[in-house]
Amino acid sequence: MTGTPKIGIRELVEFVLRSGNLNASMNSQNTALEGARIHRQLQSQRSADYQKEFTLEKLVDMNHHDFLIHGRADGVVLDAEHPLIEEIKTSDMPFEELSENTLTLYWGQVKVYAAILMADEDLPELTIQLTYFQRLTKKITQTEKQITRAEADDFLNDLIKDYAEWLRFREELHQQRNDSITSLPFPFGQYRVGQHELAAAAYKTIVLNKHLWVEAPTGTGKTISTLFPSIKAMGEDRINRLFYLTAKQSTRQVAEETIALLADKGLRIKSITLTAKDKITFEDEVGLQPEENPYMIGYYDRLKPAIKDLLTNEDLITRQIIETYAKKHKLDPFEFSLDVSLFCDVIVCDYNYLFDPQVFLQRFFAIDHDDDNFFLIDEAHNLVSRSRDMYSAEITSDPLLKLIDQYKQNPDLADAPRKHLQKLNKAFRKFSKPLRDSGDPSSIFSEEVTDFNKAIRKLTDYLHDWLVTQPKSDMIDATLDYYFSCLSYLKISDYYDDTYRTKISLDERDDHRISFKQICLDPSAFLQESLNKGHGAILFSATLSPLDYYQRVLGGDEDSLCYQLKSPFPPQNQRILITQYIQTTYRQRQASLGNIIESIHSLVAGKTGNYLIFMPSYRYLDSVSSAFHTKYPDIKINIQNPQMTEPSRQAFVDQFKDNPAESLVGFAILGGIFSEGIDLKANRLIGVGIVSVGLPGISDENDLLKDYFDQQDQNGFAFAYQLPGLNNVFQAAGRLIRGSHDAGIILLMDQRFGASRYTHLFPSHWQNYQRVFQPQQLEQEITTFWKKLKK
């Protein structure tokens, strides 16, 4: 990184002056877009000599280093007789109800602007004006104060003095970090095959400020091969903060373990793992209002000592560490973790903290770009469907109807809430009437239903003011839940463009139950915007074939880089067999059942051991597992079911023992919880069977994807069906070879796997596949494979 370090004026003021309670009340509905619109509207009404969005910067010395304090005043008037600075704030709360600390922060920001402006323009004093716009009532409150240059300078100098103490603490941590990185060795004696190449590609990606897509097969050591060079680059101040983003808890744990391994080699770095709010909230907080919650009352008064205590004594900040210090200092653990993250070098968290427009970390990603940040995105194949969900939203009338009935039955409440709820129900009925008249179950549009959205907004405007006046009850909680569903729907409507479709659906049993869904078919532009918020990014997975597809759907651009590693394991340790005599299309399933059962048996009969058979649906799984058990009752089986708890999932995995005395056949769902994220090394798994090519079920939404990408001159069927299904296959097959001494057979039970439209998509370490055309040939291939391994 180059240039003078910058500190935002708002950041400076809020860090030093924030005090009092943590306010976790309902968020304002005021979006950034609407806030900007209101700002422009007010600015346009000012005098001709009014200069809007006036940039102010001041170079200051803190701890013998230069820092640039910067910000933009909403408006400045440089009239010689009446100079003025205006700060505009927009929110839903009435001005009279703003807390004293909120007003202190507002005025603090404009006082810093005043100090810089008066120094630049050599002004002895000026007027500072706070203009507050209440969105719901459109009421404007203006207050003015006179401030002298001396007063403003004293105010800014006091802020800088307080901030400098914390800056000194951060610099000490920074220097400690960099010193430890300089001498940090690679934690293993030598690099595995492919590891050094990946590490070098990762480092070059940071140096070149690029985005890199990497397919690195199992065994490459993706985590250490991306984390280690990124940390080395951090020690050179090429980047200053690393986000390790994952889809699953298991991969977050791998990241934690890797950082701990580096710490054992001398690394002194502050890393934190962020845990979802609903999982980390203390039990004695649940159900309490913020004004009753002891972990929120006086939160900011205790926050700074708690942060210093934690950072002085801990480096690897896990969920347990956060909970320990949050209890000690009586702080809400989720909010505490977010505040601590500002001081951390590595932040391990879920995808949604960067990519989800409704929950992303505003403290890091509210600005368009920050060169300090770099992103490592693990198991990036999961981001395809996750991102579509993030940018889609659905609202249904069912909970609305239940609320209306509840309010009818509660005479203690006024009619007003029920009347407003009924108005939205009328909108549901009105805009779905053509669908009911046609008799079709659903209808799809390429435009948003703007008048329906207006009806939702009218309800949320009313509920926002009404709910804060109501005592807590189950009915109020239910109303609040629906209120948040409405807000979510409106938030997504801000992103609606030609990549969206609107789907209106009726329940087959009751056409009063209506749903409206905004479906994002292609969030790639939004993902690219998120990726561009940092210095660069590496998106990696064991299964990222074909790379050009993943670049297209995950926000790659013309300058993006691609890298595909070979498997580090001996190819002769894995045999890939395709049964050309099995058809698993829906019409052929029953006829192929016998061949599937015999093929699974041939796989198991080849050698005593543990096997996993993956099926595309629970119905198909039940049919095949039942038939297999009926014919071969002496072979032990283990079956995944849809209602498995965490302990039962672990029990399923634990049955796969090393070197078992008898064979075990596990039946699991393709694309489910056991098809990725479990690590059955060595003899805990010696064979994987996959029934069908894993195509997602035919549906309106998948067909919309197909049509959309066809219109984009892409292969719509591949994008919507073939490639998502094939990724599930690659992931399931990846359970087999987890280490250099692992060996086994992958049995692909569907003749479609042998077609060129599939084989040309196989990764390089799958090129030794073999087609088999009859059961006897399969038995022979399995026998030959195990005999060769014995030699």
Coordinates of C-alpha atoms in Angstrom, one line a residue, residues 342-783:
L342 CA -12.1 -3.5 13.5
F343 CA -8.7 -4.2 15.2
C344 CA -8.1 -7.6 13.6
D345 CA -5.9 -8.6 10.7
V346 CA -7.8 -11.8 9.7
I347 CA -11.6 -12.0 9.8
V348 CA -13.1 -15.5 9.2
C349 CA -16.8 -15.3 8.4
D350 CA -19.7 -16.4 6.3
Y351 CA -20.1 -15.2 2.6
N352 CA -23.0 -13.0 3.6
Y353 CA -20.8 -10.6 5.5
L354 CA -19.4 -9.4 2.2
F355 CA -22.0 -10.3 -0.5
D356 CA -25.4 -10.2 1.1
P357 CA -27.0 -6.8 0.5
Q358 CA -29.1 -7.1 3.7
V359 CA -26.5 -8.1 6.2
F360 CA -23.0 -7.1 4.8
L361 CA -20.6 -5.5 7.3
Q362 CA -21.2 -1.8 6.8
R363 CA -18.3 -0.9 9.0
F364 CA -16.0 -2.4 6.3
F365 CA -18.0 -2.4 3.1
A366 CA -20.1 0.8 3.1
I367 CA -17.5 2.5 1.0
D368 CA -17.0 1.6 -2.7
H369 CA -13.4 0.5 -2.3
D370 CA -10.8 -0.1 0.4
D371 CA -7.3 -1.2 -0.7
D372 CA -6.6 -2.5 2.8
N373 CA -8.9 -5.4 2.3
F374 CA -8.3 -8.7 0.5
F375 CA -10.7 -11.6 0.1
L376 CA -10.1 -15.3 0.2
I377 CA -13.3 -17.1 -0.8
D378 CA -13.3 -20.8 0.1
E379 CA -15.5 -23.5 -1.6
A380 CA -16.5 -20.8 -4.1
H381 CA -18.8 -23.2 -6.0
N382 CA -21.3 -22.7 -3.1
L383 CA -21.6 -19.0 -3.8
V384 CA -23.5 -19.6 -7.1
S385 CA -26.8 -20.6 -5.5
R386 CA -26.2 -18.7 -2.3
S387 CA -25.8 -15.4 -4.2
R388 CA -29.0 -15.9 -6.1
D389 CA -30.8 -16.4 -2.8
M390 CA -29.1 -13.3 -1.3
Y391 CA -30.5 -11.1 -4.1
S392 CA -33.9 -12.7 -4.3
A393 CA -36.9 -12.2 -1.9
E394 CA -40.3 -13.6 -1.4
I395 CA -43.3 -12.4 0.6
T396 CA -46.5 -14.4 1.1
S397 CA -50.0 -13.6 2.3
D398 CA -50.3 -16.6 4.6
P399 CA -48.8 -15.0 7.8
L400 CA -50.6 -11.8 6.9
L401 CA -54.0 -13.6 6.9
K402 CA -53.1 -15.1 10.3
L403 CA -52.2 -11.7 11.7
I404 CA -55.5 -10.2 10.5
D405 CA -57.4 -13.0 12.2
Q406 CA -55.5 -12.5 15.4
Y407 CA -56.2 -8.8 15.5
K408 CA -59.9 -9.4 14.8
Q409 CA -59.9 -11.6 17.9
N410 CA -58.1 -9.2 20.1
P411 CA -60.5 -6.4 21.3
D412 CA -57.8 -4.7 23.3
L413 CA -56.0 -3.5 20.2
A414 CA -57.2 -0.7 18.0
D415 CA -58.5 -1.4 14.6
A416 CA -55.8 0.6 12.9
P417 CA -53.2 -2.3 12.6
R418 CA -55.8 -4.6 11.2
K419 CA -57.0 -2.0 8.7
H420 CA -53.5 -1.5 7.4
L421 CA -52.8 -5.2 7.2
Q422 CA -56.1 -5.7 5.3
K423 CA -55.0 -3.0 2.7
L424 CA -51.9 -5.1 1.9
N425 CA -54.1 -8.2 1.7
K426 CA -56.3 -6.4 -0.9
A427 CA -53.1 -5.6 -2.9
F428 CA -52.2 -9.3 -2.8
R429 CA -55.7 -10.1 -4.1
K430 CA -55.8 -7.3 -6.7
F431 CA -52.5 -8.1 -8.3
S432 CA -53.0 -11.8 -8.4
K433 CA -56.6 -11.7 -9.8
P434 CA -55.5 -12.3 -13.4
L435 CA -53.8 -15.4 -12.3
R436 CA -56.9 -16.7 -10.4
D437 CA -59.0 -15.9 -13.4
S438 CA -56.8 -17.9 -15.7
G439 CA -56.7 -20.9 -13.4
D440 CA -52.9 -21.2 -13.7
P441 CA -50.9 -21.9 -10.5
S442 CA -48.3 -19.2 -11.2
S443 CA -47.3 -16.4 -13.5
I444 CA -44.0 -14.8 -14.3
F445 CA -43.2 -11.2 -15.3
S446 CA -40.0 -9.5 -16.4
E447 CA -41.0 -6.3 -14.6
E448 CA -41.5 -5.6 -10.9
V449 CA -45.0 -5.0 -9.7
T450 CA -44.4 -1.4 -8.5
D451 CA -47.9 -0.7 -7.2
F452 CA -47.7 -3.8 -5.1
N453 CA -44.4 -2.6 -3.7
K454 CA -46.0 0.7 -2.8
A455 CA -48.7 -1.2 -0.8
I456 CA -46.0 -2.9 1.1
R457 CA -44.2 0.3 1.8
K458 CA -47.4 2.0 3.1
L459 CA -47.8 -0.9 5.6
T460 CA -44.1 -0.7 6.8
D461 CA -44.4 3.1 7.2
Y462 CA -47.3 2.6 9.5
L463 CA -45.9 -0.3 11.4
H464 CA -42.6 1.4 12.0
D465 CA -44.2 4.1 14.1
W466 CA -46.9 1.9 15.7
L467 CA -44.8 -1.0 16.8
V468 CA -42.4 1.0 18.9
T469 CA -45.3 2.1 21.1
Q470 CA -46.5 -1.4 21.8
P471 CA -45.7 -3.6 24.8
K472 CA -44.0 -6.9 24.0
S473 CA -46.3 -9.9 23.3
D474 CA -46.5 -12.9 21.0
M475 CA -48.8 -11.1 18.6
I476 CA -46.5 -8.1 18.4
D477 CA -43.5 -10.4 17.8
A478 CA -45.4 -12.0 14.9
T479 CA -46.3 -8.6 13.5
L480 CA -42.6 -7.6 13.8
D481 CA -41.5 -10.7 11.9
Y482 CA -43.9 -9.8 9.1
Y483 CA -42.7 -6.2 9.2
F484 CA -39.1 -7.4 8.7
S485 CA -40.2 -9.7 5.8
C486 CA -41.8 -6.7 4.1
L487 CA -38.6 -4.6 4.6
S488 CA -36.5 -7.4 3.1
Y489 CA -38.7 -7.5 0.0
L490 CA -38.5 -3.8 -0.4
K491 CA -34.7 -3.9 0.0
I492 CA -34.3 -6.3 -2.8
S493 CA -36.7 -4.3 -5.0
D494 CA -34.0 -1.6 -5.0
Y495 CA -31.8 -3.9 -7.1
Y496 CA -34.5 -5.0 -9.5
D497 CA -33.1 -4.8 -13.1
D498 CA -33.2 -6.9 -16.3
T499 CA -31.6 -9.9 -14.5
Y500 CA -34.8 -10.2 -12.4
R501 CA -38.2 -11.9 -12.8
T502 CA -41.3 -11.6 -10.7
K503 CA -43.2 -14.8 -9.9
I504 CA -46.7 -14.7 -8.5
S505 CA -48.0 -18.0 -7.2
L506 CA -51.2 -19.4 -5.7
D507 CA -51.5 -22.2 -3.3
E508 CA -53.1 -25.2 -5.0
R509 CA -55.4 -25.8 -2.0
D510 CA -56.3 -22.2 -1.2
D511 CA -56.0 -19.3 -3.7
H512 CA -56.2 -16.9 -0.8
R513 CA -52.6 -17.9 0.0
I514 CA -50.5 -15.9 -2.5
S515 CA -46.8 -15.4 -2.9
F516 CA -44.8 -12.7 -4.7
K517 CA -41.2 -13.5 -5.4
Q518 CA -38.5 -11.3 -6.9
I519 CA -36.0 -13.8 -8.5
C520 CA -32.5 -12.8 -9.3
L521 CA -31.3 -14.9 -12.2
D522 CA -27.8 -13.4 -12.5
P523 CA -26.2 -11.7 -9.5
S524 CA -22.8 -11.6 -11.2
A525 CA -22.7 -7.8 -11.5
F526 CA -23.6 -7.5 -7.8
L527 CA -20.9 -10.0 -6.8
Q528 CA -18.3 -8.1 -9.0
E529 CA -19.2 -4.9 -7.2
S530 CA -18.6 -6.6 -3.8
L531 CA -15.3 -8.1 -5.0
N532 CA -14.2 -4.7 -6.2
K533 CA -14.6 -3.3 -2.6
G534 CA -11.1 -4.7 -1.8
H535 CA -7.6 -4.9 -3.2
G536 CA -8.3 -8.2 -4.8
A537 CA -9.7 -11.7 -4.3
I538 CA -9.0 -15.4 -4.7
L539 CA -12.0 -17.7 -5.2
F540 CA -11.0 -21.3 -4.9
S541 CA -12.5 -24.8 -4.6
A542 CA -11.7 -28.4 -5.3
T543 CA -14.5 -28.4 -7.9
L544 CA -14.5 -25.3 -10.1
S545 CA -14.9 -26.9 -13.5
P546 CA -15.3 -25.4 -16.0
L547 CA -13.5 -22.3 -14.8
D548 CA -15.0 -20.0 -17.4
Y549 CA -18.5 -20.9 -16.2
Y550 CA -17.7 -19.9 -12.6
Q551 CA -16.0 -16.7 -13.7
R552 CA -19.1 -15.8 -15.6
V553 CA -21.6 -16.4 -12.8
L554 CA -19.4 -15.2 -9.9
G555 CA -18.6 -11.7 -11.2
G556 CA -15.3 -12.2 -13.1
D557 CA -14.2 -9.6 -15.6
E558 CA -11.8 -9.4 -18.5
D559 CA -8.8 -8.9 -16.2
S560 CA -9.6 -11.9 -14.0
L561 CA -7.1 -14.7 -13.7
C562 CA -7.7 -18.5 -13.8
Y563 CA -5.5 -21.3 -12.5
Q564 CA -6.2 -25.0 -12.5
L565 CA -3.9 -27.3 -10.5
K566 CA -3.4 -31.0 -11.1
S567 CA -4.2 -33.5 -8.4
P568 CA -1.2 -34.1 -6.1
F569 CA -2.1 -37.8 -5.7
P570 CA -1.1 -40.7 -7.9
P571 CA -3.7 -41.2 -10.6
Q572 CA -3.4 -45.0 -10.3
N573 CA -4.9 -44.8 -6.8
Q574 CA -8.3 -43.9 -8.1
R575 CA -10.4 -45.7 -10.7
I576 CA -13.3 -44.0 -12.3
L577 CA -15.9 -46.4 -13.9
I578 CA -18.9 -45.4 -15.9
T579 CA -21.7 -47.9 -16.3
Q580 CA -23.0 -47.6 -19.8
Y581 CA -25.7 -50.2 -19.1
I582 CA -27.6 -48.1 -16.5
Q583 CA -30.1 -45.4 -17.3
T584 CA -31.5 -43.2 -14.5
T585 CA -33.8 -40.9 -16.4
Y586 CA -37.2 -40.9 -14.6
R587 CA -38.8 -43.2 -17.1
Q588 CA -36.0 -45.8 -16.9
R589 CA -35.4 -45.8 -13.1
Q590 CA -37.6 -48.8 -12.3
A591 CA -36.2 -50.8 -15.1
S592 CA -32.6 -50.0 -14.1
L593 CA -33.1 -50.8 -10.4
G594 CA -31.8 -54.3 -10.7
N595 CA -28.6 -53.2 -12.5
I596 CA -28.0 -50.5 -9.9
I597 CA -28.3 -53.0 -7.0
E598 CA -25.9 -55.4 -8.7
S599 CA -23.4 -52.7 -9.6
I600 CA -23.3 -51.5 -5.9
H601 CA -22.9 -55.1 -4.8
S602 CA -20.0 -55.6 -7.3
L603 CA -18.3 -52.4 -5.9
V604 CA -18.7 -53.7 -2.3
A605 CA -17.7 -57.3 -3.1
G606 CA -14.4 -56.1 -4.6
K607 CA -12.9 -55.4 -1.1
T608 CA -14.1 -55.2 2.5
G609 CA -14.4 -51.6 3.5
N610 CA -16.7 -48.5 3.7
Y611 CA -18.7 -47.2 0.8
L612 CA -20.9 -44.2 0.1
I613 CA -23.7 -44.3 -2.5
F614 CA -25.1 -40.9 -3.4
M615 CA -28.7 -40.6 -4.8
P616 CA -30.4 -37.6 -6.3
S617 CA -33.5 -37.7 -4.1
Y618 CA -34.8 -39.2 -0.8
R619 CA -37.5 -41.1 -2.7
Y620 CA -34.9 -42.7 -5.0
L621 CA -32.6 -43.3 -2.0
D622 CA -35.4 -45.1 -0.2
S623 CA -36.2 -47.3 -3.2
V624 CA -32.5 -48.3 -3.9
S625 CA -31.5 -48.8 -0.3
S626 CA -34.6 -50.8 0.5
A627 CA -34.0 -53.1 -2.5
F628 CA -30.3 -53.4 -1.8
H629 CA -31.0 -54.4 1.9
T630 CA -33.7 -56.9 0.8
K631 CA -31.4 -58.7 -1.6
Y632 CA -28.2 -58.4 0.5
P633 CA -29.4 -58.4 4.2
D634 CA -26.0 -59.4 5.5
I635 CA -24.3 -56.2 4.3
K636 CA -24.5 -53.4 6.9
I637 CA -26.1 -50.2 5.6
N638 CA -26.3 -46.6 6.9
I639 CA -29.0 -44.3 5.6
Q640 CA -29.3 -40.5 5.6
N641 CA -32.7 -39.2 6.5
P642 CA -34.1 -35.7 6.0
Q643 CA -34.6 -34.9 9.7
M644 CA -31.0 -35.6 11.0
T645 CA -29.9 -33.5 14.0
E646 CA -26.2 -32.5 14.5
P647 CA -25.6 -35.5 16.8
S648 CA -27.2 -37.9 14.4
R649 CA -25.1 -36.5 11.5
Q650 CA -22.0 -37.1 13.5
A651 CA -23.2 -40.6 14.4
F652 CA -23.6 -41.3 10.7
V653 CA -20.0 -40.2 9.9
D654 CA -18.6 -42.0 13.0
Q655 CA -19.8 -45.4 11.6
F656 CA -17.1 -45.2 8.9
K657 CA -14.3 -46.8 10.9
D658 CA -10.7 -47.3 9.8
N659 CA -10.0 -50.8 8.5
P660 CA -13.4 -52.3 9.3
A661 CA -13.8 -56.0 9.7
E662 CA -17.1 -55.9 7.6
S663 CA -18.2 -53.7 4.8
L664 CA -20.5 -50.8 5.4
V665 CA -22.6 -49.1 2.7
G666 CA -23.9 -45.6 3.4
F667 CA -26.7 -44.2 1.3
A668 CA -26.7 -40.4 1.2
I669 CA -28.2 -37.5 -0.9
L670 CA -26.2 -36.0 -3.8
G671 CA -25.6 -32.4 -3.0
G672 CA -26.5 -32.9 0.7
I673 CA -24.7 -32.6 4.0
F674 CA -22.5 -35.7 3.4
S675 CA -21.5 -34.9 -0.1
E676 CA -19.1 -32.2 1.0
G677 CA -17.4 -31.1 4.1
I678 CA -16.8 -34.6 5.6
D679 CA -13.2 -35.9 5.7
L680 CA -13.0 -39.7 5.6
K681 CA -9.3 -40.3 5.2
A682 CA -7.4 -43.5 4.4
N683 CA -9.5 -46.7 4.8
R684 CA -12.5 -44.9 6.3
L685 CA -13.8 -44.8 2.7
I686 CA -12.6 -46.8 -0.3
G687 CA -15.5 -46.4 -2.7
V688 CA -18.1 -43.9 -3.9
G689 CA -21.1 -44.7 -6.1
I690 CA -23.1 -41.9 -7.7
V691 CA -26.5 -42.7 -9.2
S692 CA -27.6 -40.2 -11.9
V693 CA -25.9 -37.1 -13.2
G694 CA -27.4 -35.0 -10.4
L695 CA -29.6 -32.7 -12.6
P696 CA -31.7 -30.3 -10.4
G697 CA -35.4 -31.0 -10.7
I698 CA -37.3 -29.3 -13.5
S699 CA -38.9 -26.2 -12.1
D700 CA -40.1 -22.7 -13.2
E701 CA -37.1 -21.1 -11.7
N702 CA -34.6 -23.4 -13.3
D703 CA -36.3 -23.0 -16.6
L704 CA -36.1 -19.2 -16.1
L705 CA -32.3 -19.6 -15.6
K706 CA -32.1 -21.7 -18.8
D707 CA -34.0 -19.1 -20.8
Y708 CA -32.1 -16.2 -19.4
F709 CA -28.7 -17.6 -20.2
D710 CA -29.9 -18.8 -23.7
Q711 CA -30.8 -15.1 -24.3
Q712 CA -27.2 -14.2 -23.1
D713 CA -25.8 -16.4 -25.9
Q714 CA -24.7 -19.0 -23.2
N715 CA -25.7 -22.6 -23.0
G716 CA -28.8 -22.2 -20.9
F717 CA -29.3 -25.9 -20.2
A718 CA -25.7 -26.3 -18.9
F719 CA -26.0 -23.2 -16.7
A720 CA -29.3 -24.1 -15.2
Y721 CA -29.1 -27.9 -15.0
Q722 CA -26.0 -29.7 -16.2
L723 CA -23.2 -27.8 -14.5
P724 CA -24.9 -27.4 -11.0
G725 CA -25.6 -31.2 -11.1
L726 CA -22.1 -32.0 -12.2
N727 CA -20.6 -30.0 -9.4
N728 CA -22.6 -32.0 -6.9
V729 CA -21.1 -35.1 -8.6
F730 CA -17.6 -33.8 -8.3
Q731 CA -18.1 -32.8 -4.7
A732 CA -19.5 -36.3 -3.7
A733 CA -16.7 -38.0 -5.6
G734 CA -14.2 -35.8 -3.7
R735 CA -15.0 -37.6 -0.5
L736 CA -12.9 -40.5 -1.7
I737 CA -9.3 -39.4 -2.1
R738 CA -8.3 -37.2 0.8
G739 CA -4.6 -38.1 1.3
S740 CA -1.6 -39.3 -0.6
H741 CA -2.1 -42.9 0.5
D742 CA -5.9 -43.1 -0.1
A743 CA -7.2 -45.4 -2.8
G744 CA -10.5 -46.4 -4.1
I745 CA -13.1 -46.5 -6.9
I746 CA -15.6 -44.0 -8.1
L747 CA -18.6 -45.7 -9.8
L748 CA -20.7 -43.4 -12.0
M749 CA -24.0 -45.2 -12.5
D750 CA -25.6 -43.4 -15.5
Q751 CA -24.8 -43.8 -19.2
R752 CA -25.0 -40.1 -19.6
F753 CA -21.6 -39.7 -17.8
G754 CA -20.0 -41.4 -20.8
A755 CA -21.3 -38.9 -23.3
S756 CA -18.9 -36.2 -24.6
R757 CA -21.0 -33.4 -23.3
Y758 CA -20.0 -34.7 -19.8
T759 CA -16.6 -36.1 -20.3
H760 CA -15.3 -32.9 -21.8
L761 CA -16.2 -31.2 -18.5
F762 CA -14.3 -33.7 -16.4
P763 CA -11.2 -32.2 -14.6
S764 CA -7.8 -33.2 -15.6
H765 CA -7.4 -35.8 -12.8
W766 CA -10.6 -37.6 -14.1
Q767 CA -9.2 -38.3 -17.5
N768 CA -8.4 -41.9 -16.8
Y769 CA -12.1 -42.8 -16.7
Q770 CA -13.2 -46.1 -18.1
R771 CA -16.6 -47.0 -19.6
V772 CA -18.0 -50.4 -18.8
F773 CA -20.8 -51.9 -20.9
Q774 CA -22.0 -54.9 -18.8
P775 CA -22.0 -56.1 -15.2
Q776 CA -19.4 -58.7 -15.8
Q777 CA -17.0 -56.1 -17.2
L778 CA -17.5 -54.0 -14.1
E779 CA -16.7 -56.9 -11.8
Q780 CA -13.5 -57.6 -13.7
E781 CA -12.4 -53.9 -13.6
I782 CA -13.0 -53.7 -9.9
T783 CA -11.0 -56.9 -9.2

